[in-house]
Short mmCIF file of C-alpha atoms in Angstrom, two decimals:
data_model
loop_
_atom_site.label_atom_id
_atom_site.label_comp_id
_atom_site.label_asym_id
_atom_site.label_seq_id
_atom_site.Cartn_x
_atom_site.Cartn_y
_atom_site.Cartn_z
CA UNK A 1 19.72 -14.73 -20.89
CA UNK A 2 18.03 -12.11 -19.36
CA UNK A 3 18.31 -11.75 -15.32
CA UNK A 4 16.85 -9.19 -13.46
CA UNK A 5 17.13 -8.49 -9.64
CA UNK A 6 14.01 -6.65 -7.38
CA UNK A 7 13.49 -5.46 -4.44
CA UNK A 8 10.85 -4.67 -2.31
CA UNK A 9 12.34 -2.56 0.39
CA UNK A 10 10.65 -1.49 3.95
CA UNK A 11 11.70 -0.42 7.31
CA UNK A 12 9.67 -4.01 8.65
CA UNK A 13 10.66 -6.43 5.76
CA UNK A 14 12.46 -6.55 2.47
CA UNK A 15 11.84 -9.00 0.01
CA UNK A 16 14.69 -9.42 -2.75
CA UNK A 17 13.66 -11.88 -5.89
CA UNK A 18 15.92 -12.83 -9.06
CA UNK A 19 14.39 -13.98 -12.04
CA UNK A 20 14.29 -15.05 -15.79
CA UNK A 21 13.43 -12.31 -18.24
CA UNK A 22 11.45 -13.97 -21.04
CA UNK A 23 8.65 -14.44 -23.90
CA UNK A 24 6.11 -15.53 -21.68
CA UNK A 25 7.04 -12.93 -18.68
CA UNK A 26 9.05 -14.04 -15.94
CA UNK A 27 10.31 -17.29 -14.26
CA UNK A 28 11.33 -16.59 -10.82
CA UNK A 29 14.42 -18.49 -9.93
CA UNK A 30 14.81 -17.47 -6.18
CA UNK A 31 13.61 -14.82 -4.14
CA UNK A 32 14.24 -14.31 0.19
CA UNK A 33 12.49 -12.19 2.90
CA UNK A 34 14.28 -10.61 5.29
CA UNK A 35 13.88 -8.81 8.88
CA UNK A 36 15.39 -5.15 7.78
CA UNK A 37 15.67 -3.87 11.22
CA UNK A 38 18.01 -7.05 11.82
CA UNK A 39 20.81 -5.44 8.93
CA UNK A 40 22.98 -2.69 9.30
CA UNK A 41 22.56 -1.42 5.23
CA UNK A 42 21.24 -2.64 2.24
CA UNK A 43 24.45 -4.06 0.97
CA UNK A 44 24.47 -6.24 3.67
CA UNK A 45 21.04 -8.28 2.37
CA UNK A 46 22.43 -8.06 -0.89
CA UNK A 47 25.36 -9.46 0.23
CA UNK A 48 23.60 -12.72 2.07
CA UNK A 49 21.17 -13.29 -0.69
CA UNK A 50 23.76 -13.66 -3.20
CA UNK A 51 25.24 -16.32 -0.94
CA UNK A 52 21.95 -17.71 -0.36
CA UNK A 53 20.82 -17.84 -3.80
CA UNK A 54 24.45 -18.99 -5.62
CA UNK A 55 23.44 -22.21 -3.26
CA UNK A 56 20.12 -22.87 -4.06
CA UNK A 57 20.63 -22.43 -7.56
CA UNK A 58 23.90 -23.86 -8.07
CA UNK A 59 25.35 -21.35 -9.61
CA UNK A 60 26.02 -17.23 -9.55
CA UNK A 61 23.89 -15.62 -11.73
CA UNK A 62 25.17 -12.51 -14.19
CA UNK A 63 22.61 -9.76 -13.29
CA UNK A 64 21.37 -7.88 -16.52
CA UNK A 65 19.64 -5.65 -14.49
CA UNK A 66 18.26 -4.38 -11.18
CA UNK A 67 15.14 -2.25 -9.68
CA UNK A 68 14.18 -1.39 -5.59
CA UNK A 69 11.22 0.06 -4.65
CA UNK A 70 11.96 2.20 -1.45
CA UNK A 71 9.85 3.16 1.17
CA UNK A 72 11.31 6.87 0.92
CA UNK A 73 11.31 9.43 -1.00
CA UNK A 74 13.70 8.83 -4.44
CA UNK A 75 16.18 12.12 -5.57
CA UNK A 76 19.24 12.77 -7.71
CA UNK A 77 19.10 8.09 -8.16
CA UNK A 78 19.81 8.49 -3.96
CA UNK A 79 17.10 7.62 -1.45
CA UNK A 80 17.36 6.74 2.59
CA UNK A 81 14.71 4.22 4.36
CA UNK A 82 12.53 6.30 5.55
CA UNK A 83 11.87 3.94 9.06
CA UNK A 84 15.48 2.99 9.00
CA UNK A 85 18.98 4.32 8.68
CA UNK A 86 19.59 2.62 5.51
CA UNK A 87 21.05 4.69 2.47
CA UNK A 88 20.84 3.98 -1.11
CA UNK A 89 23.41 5.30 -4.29
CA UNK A 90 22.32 3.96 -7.25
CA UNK A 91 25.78 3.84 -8.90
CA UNK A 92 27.49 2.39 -5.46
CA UNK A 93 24.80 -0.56 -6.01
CA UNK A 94 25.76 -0.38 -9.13
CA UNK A 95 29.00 -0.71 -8.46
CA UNK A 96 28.86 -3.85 -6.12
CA UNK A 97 26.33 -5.72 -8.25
CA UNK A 98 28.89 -5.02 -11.55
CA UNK A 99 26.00 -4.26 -13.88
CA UNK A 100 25.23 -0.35 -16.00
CA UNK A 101 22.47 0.62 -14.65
CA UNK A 102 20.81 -0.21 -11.02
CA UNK A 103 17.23 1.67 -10.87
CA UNK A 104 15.77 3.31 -7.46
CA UNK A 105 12.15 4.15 -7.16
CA UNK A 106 9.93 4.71 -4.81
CA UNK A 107 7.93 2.04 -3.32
CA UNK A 108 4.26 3.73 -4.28
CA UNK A 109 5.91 4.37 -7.83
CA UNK A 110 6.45 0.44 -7.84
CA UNK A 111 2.77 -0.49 -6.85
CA UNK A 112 2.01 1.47 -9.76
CA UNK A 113 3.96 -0.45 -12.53
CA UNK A 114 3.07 -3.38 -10.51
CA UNK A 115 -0.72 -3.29 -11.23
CA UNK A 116 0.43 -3.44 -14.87
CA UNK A 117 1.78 -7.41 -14.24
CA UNK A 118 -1.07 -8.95 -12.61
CA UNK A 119 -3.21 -11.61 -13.42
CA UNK A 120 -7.03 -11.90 -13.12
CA UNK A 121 -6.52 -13.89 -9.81
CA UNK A 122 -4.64 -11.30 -8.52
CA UNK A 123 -7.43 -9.00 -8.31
CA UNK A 124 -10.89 -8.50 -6.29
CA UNK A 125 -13.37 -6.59 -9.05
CA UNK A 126 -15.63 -4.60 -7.42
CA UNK A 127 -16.82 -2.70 -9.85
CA UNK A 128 -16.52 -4.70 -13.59
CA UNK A 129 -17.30 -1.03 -15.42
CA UNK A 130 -15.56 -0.47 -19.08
CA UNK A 131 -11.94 -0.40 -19.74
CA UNK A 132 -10.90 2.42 -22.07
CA UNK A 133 -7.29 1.64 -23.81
CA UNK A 134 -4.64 3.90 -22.88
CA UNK A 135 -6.90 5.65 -20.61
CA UNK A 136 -5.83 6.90 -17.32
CA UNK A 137 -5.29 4.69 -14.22
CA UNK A 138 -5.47 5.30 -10.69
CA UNK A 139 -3.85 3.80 -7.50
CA UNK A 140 -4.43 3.85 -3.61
CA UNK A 141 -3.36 1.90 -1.46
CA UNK A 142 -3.33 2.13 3.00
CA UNK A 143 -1.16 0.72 4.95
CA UNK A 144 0.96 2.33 7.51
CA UNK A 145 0.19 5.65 5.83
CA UNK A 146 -1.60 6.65 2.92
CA UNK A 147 -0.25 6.67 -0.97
CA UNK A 148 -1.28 7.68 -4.18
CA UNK A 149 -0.13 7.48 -7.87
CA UNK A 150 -1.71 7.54 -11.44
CA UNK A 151 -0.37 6.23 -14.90
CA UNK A 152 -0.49 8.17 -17.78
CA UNK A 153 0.03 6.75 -21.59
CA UNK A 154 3.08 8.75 -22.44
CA UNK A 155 2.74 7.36 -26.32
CA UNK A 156 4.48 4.24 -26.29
CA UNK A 157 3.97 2.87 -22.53
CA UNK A 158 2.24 3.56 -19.42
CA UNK A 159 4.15 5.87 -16.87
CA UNK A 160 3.92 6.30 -13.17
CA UNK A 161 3.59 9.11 -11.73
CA UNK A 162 3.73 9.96 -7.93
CA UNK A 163 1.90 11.81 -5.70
CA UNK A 164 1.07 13.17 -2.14
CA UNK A 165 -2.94 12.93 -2.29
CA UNK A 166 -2.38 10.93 0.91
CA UNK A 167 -1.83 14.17 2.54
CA UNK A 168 -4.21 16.41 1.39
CA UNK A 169 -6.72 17.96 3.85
CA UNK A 170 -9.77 15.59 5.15
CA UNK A 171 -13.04 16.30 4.01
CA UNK A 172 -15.66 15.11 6.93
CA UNK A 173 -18.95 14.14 5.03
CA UNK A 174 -21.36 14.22 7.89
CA UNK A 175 -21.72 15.17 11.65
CA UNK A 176 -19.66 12.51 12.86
CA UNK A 177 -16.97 12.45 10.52
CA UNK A 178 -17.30 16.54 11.73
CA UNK A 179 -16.81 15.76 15.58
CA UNK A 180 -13.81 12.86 14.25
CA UNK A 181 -11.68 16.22 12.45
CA UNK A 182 -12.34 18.41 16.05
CA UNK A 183 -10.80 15.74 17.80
CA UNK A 184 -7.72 14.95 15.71
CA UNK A 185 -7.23 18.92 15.86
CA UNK A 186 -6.62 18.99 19.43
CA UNK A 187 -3.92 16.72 18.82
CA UNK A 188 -2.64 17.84 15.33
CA UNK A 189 -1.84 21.20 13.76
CA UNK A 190 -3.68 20.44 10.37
CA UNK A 191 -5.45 16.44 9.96
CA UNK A 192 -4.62 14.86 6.78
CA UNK A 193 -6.85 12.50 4.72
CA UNK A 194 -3.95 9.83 6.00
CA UNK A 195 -4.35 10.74 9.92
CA UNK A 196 -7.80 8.76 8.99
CA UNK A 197 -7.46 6.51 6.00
CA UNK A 198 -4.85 4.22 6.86
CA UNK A 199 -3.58 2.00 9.71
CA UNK A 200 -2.81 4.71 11.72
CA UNK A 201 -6.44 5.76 10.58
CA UNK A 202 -7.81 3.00 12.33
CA UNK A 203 -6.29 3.61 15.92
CA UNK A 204 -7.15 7.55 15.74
CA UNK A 205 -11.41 6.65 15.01
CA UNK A 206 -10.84 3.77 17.52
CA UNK A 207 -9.61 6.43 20.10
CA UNK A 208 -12.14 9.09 19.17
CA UNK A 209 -14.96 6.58 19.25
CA UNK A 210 -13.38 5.28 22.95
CA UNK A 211 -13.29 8.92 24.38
CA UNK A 212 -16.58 10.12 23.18
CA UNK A 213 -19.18 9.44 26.79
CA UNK A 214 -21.67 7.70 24.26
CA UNK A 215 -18.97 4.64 23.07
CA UNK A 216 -19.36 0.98 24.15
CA UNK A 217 -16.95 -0.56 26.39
CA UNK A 218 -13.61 -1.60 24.79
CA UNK A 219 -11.96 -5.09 25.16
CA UNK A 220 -9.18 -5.71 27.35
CA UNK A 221 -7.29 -7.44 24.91
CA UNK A 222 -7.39 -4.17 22.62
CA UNK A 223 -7.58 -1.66 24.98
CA UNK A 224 -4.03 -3.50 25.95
CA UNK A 225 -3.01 -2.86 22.16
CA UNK A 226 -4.28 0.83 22.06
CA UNK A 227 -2.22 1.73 25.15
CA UNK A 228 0.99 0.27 24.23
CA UNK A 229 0.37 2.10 20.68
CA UNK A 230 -0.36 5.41 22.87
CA UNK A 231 2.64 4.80 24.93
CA UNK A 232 4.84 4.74 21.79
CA UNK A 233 4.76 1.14 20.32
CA UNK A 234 4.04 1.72 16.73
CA UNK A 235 4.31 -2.13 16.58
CA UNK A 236 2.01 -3.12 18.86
CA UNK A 237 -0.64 -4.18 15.95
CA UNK A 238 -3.56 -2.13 17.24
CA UNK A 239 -5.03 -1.62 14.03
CA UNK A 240 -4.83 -5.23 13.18
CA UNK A 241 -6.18 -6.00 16.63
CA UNK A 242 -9.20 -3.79 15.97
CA UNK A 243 -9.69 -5.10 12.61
CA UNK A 244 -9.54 -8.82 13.41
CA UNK A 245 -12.00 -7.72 16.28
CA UNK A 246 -14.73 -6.73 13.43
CA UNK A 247 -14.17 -9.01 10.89
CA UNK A 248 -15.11 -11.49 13.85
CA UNK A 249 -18.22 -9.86 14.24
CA UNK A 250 -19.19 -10.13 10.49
CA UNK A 251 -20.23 -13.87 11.26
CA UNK A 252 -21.70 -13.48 15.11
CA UNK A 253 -25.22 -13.89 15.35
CA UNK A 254 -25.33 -12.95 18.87
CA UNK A 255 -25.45 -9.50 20.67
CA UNK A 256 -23.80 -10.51 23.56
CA UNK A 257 -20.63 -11.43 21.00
CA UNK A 258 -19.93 -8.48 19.17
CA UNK A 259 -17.46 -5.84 19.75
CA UNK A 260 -19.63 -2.78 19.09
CA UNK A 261 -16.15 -0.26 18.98
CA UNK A 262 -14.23 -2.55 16.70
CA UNK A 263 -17.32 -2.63 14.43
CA UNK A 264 -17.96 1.01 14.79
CA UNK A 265 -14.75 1.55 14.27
CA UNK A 266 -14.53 -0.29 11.24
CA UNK A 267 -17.29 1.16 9.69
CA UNK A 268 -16.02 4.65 9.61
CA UNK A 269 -12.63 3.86 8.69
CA UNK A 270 -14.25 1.67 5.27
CA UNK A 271 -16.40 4.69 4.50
CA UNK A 272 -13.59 7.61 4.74
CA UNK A 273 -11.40 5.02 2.63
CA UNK A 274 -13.90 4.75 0.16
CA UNK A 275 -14.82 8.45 -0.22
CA UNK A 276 -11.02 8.90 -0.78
CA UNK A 277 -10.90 6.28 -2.98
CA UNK A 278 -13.83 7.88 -5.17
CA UNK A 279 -12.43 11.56 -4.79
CA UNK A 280 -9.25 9.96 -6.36
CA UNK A 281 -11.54 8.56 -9.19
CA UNK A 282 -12.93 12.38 -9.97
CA UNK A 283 -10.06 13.75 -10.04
CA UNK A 284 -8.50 11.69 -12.38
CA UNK A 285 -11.04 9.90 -14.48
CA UNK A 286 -9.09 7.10 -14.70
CA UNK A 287 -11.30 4.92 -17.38
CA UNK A 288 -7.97 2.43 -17.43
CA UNK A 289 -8.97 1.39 -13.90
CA UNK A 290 -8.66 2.29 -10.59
CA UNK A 291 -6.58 0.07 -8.02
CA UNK A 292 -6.89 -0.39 -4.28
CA UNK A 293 -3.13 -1.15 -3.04
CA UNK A 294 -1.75 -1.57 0.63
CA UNK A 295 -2.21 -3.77 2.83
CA UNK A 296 -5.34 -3.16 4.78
CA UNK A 297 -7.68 -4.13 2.06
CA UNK A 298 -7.21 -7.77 1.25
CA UNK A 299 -7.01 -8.36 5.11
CA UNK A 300 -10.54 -6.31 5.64
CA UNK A 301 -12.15 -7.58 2.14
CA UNK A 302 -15.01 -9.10 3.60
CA UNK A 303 -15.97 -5.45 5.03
CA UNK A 304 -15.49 -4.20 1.81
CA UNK A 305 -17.96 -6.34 0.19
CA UNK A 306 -20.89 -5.29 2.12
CA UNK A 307 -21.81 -3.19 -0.46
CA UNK A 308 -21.39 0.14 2.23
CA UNK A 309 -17.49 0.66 0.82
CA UNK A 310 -18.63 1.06 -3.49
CA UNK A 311 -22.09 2.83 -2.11
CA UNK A 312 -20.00 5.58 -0.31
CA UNK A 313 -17.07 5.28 -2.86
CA UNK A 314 -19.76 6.39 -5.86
CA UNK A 315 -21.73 9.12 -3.73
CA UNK A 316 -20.93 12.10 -5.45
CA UNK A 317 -23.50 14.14 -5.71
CA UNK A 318 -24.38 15.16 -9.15
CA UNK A 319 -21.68 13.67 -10.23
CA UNK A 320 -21.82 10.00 -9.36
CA UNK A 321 -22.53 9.10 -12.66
CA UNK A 322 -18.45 9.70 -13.54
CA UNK A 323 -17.92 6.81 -11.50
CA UNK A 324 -20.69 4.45 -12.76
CA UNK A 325 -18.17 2.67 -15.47
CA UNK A 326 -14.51 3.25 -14.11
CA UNK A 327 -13.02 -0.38 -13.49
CA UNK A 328 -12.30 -0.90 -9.63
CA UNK A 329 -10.18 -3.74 -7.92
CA UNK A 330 -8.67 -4.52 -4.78
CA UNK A 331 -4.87 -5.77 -5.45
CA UNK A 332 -4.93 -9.05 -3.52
CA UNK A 333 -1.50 -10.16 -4.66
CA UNK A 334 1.05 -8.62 -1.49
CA UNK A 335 4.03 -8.36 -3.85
CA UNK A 336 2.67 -6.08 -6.42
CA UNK A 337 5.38 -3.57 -5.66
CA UNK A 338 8.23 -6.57 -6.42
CA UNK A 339 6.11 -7.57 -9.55
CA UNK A 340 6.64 -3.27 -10.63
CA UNK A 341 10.55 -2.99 -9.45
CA UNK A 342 10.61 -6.46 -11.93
CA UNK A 343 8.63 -4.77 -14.82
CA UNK A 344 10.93 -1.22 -14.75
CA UNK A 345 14.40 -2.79 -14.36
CA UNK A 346 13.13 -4.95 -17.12
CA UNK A 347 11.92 -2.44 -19.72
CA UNK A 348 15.33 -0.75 -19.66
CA UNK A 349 16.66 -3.67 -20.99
#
């Protein structure tokens, strides 16, 4: 019997899953979320789910092998949470768990092997376009921040491969956009394409929208949000606030109703994603499909149907055409990265 053990590791929540190894995929046998600000290390949720799990299954289970995906950056099989203190040793974990070989990758690099193991319902199409075997495929995702990755057919399988698009330089398409970049200047040596496509993202057009003499009034219930944010409380779920605030407004018929920041907001925050989005499609072609991670899409997906998000996505100029039969889905399924730590502990085996 094959057993593997994944994790899906963040500074807000870690998910840890065991499961069955077989023909037909994988049968998850348990799997436990947990607060990761309320542990000391790593070892310590290992050390409770193991507990946990030996009870609801009845019995301890002989791991064959084990994969985390890390919010951090991965070197030398060592990595440390970026949001929290936690540090990782492959061969410590090793060690503990009494198995050859414990895998650490990064939690982007997971996504990425994750899109590999889903399932049609998984997955919002927006774009049905023509699958090429073995061709290239590309992966974004927002959140928090910003990530990007591609897969490339190394001959025998599909690799990921990781990158920091998320912080190359943004590219304002229009006057707006324009007077958005002068403002995040003020406040920022150099503005990334993740200081504005991503949650963060949100909160900075909300704030430039606010300040500029010609915005609409804010709410009091998210101008409440925005200033704890401002004050320092990177939990205070602005973005979400702000989001919720124009998704509302997609079914008000009345004026009087709608939140014309929130919505304003919204709308340039779905058009940079999407230019990013389709600047990641020209650079890499990827005829294999391209995949919208993270977490802000499934939670805005009505916005993204409007039609605005694969209109700005595919305005290229002369070069639209590129994009006209490139596969492109939003990842709906939240534990994509646990599905990828699953798939690469499992092809080592």
């Amino acid at each position: 019997m094959t057993i593997i053990l994944a994790g899906d590791i963040g500074g807000t929540k870690t998910l840890v899953r065991v499961a069955e190894k077989n023909a037909d995929g994988f049968r998850v046998l348990y799997e436990q979320r947990f607060a990761s600000a309320n542990y000391a290390n790593f070892s310590d949720v290992l050390r409770e789910f193991n507990e946990t799990a030996k009870i609801n299954l009845g019995v301890g289970l002989e791991i064959t092998a084990a994969c985390f995906g890390i919010a951090g950056p991965v070197n030398d099989r060592r990595s440390q949470l970026t949001n929290l203190g936690w540090f990782f040793d492959s061969d410590r974990l090793a060690e503990e768990l009494k198995i050859d070989k414990v895998s650490l990758i990064n939690d982007f690099v997971a996504v990425g092997y994750g899109v590999l193991g889903l399932h049609p319902h998984d997955l919002y199409t927006l774009q049905e376009g023509k699958v090429k075997e073995r061709a290239p495929i590309g992966v974004i995702g927002a959140g928090t921040g910003l990530g990007e990755a591609y897969l490339g057919w190394n001959g025998d399988r599909y690799e990921v491969y990781p990158t920091e698009g998320g912080h190359t330089d943004f590219a304002p398409r229009n006057a707006l956009e324009i007077e958005l970049l002068q403002y995040l200047l003020k406040r920022h040596d150099r503005v990334s394409v993740e200081r504005v496509a991503s949650g963060t993202g949100i909160v900075a057009i909300y704030q430039f929208l606010r300040d500029r003499q010609v915005s609409p009034p804010e709410s009091a219930e998210i101008a409440e949000k925005v200033r704890l944010w401002e004050a320092g409380d990177l939990t205070s779920g602005a973005a979400s606030v702000i989001a919720e605030a124009a998704l509302t407004n997609c079914g008000v018929n009345s004026e009087t109703n709608i939140d014309h920041l929130a919505t304003q907001t919204m709308q340039m925050f779905v058009e940079a994603y999407a230019a990013e989005v389709g600047n990641l499609g020209l650079k890499l072609i990827p005829n294999g499909g391209l995949y919208i991670a993270g977490g802000i899409a499934p939670k805005i997906l009505p916005l993204l149907q409007e039609g605005t998000f694969l209109q700005v996505l595919k305005n290229k100029g002369r070069v639209s055409s590129v994009l006209e039969d490139i596969p492109i889905h939003i990842v709906l399924n939240p534990e994509v990265g646990l599905i990828g730590a699953m798939l690469y502990a499992a092809s080592f085996v």
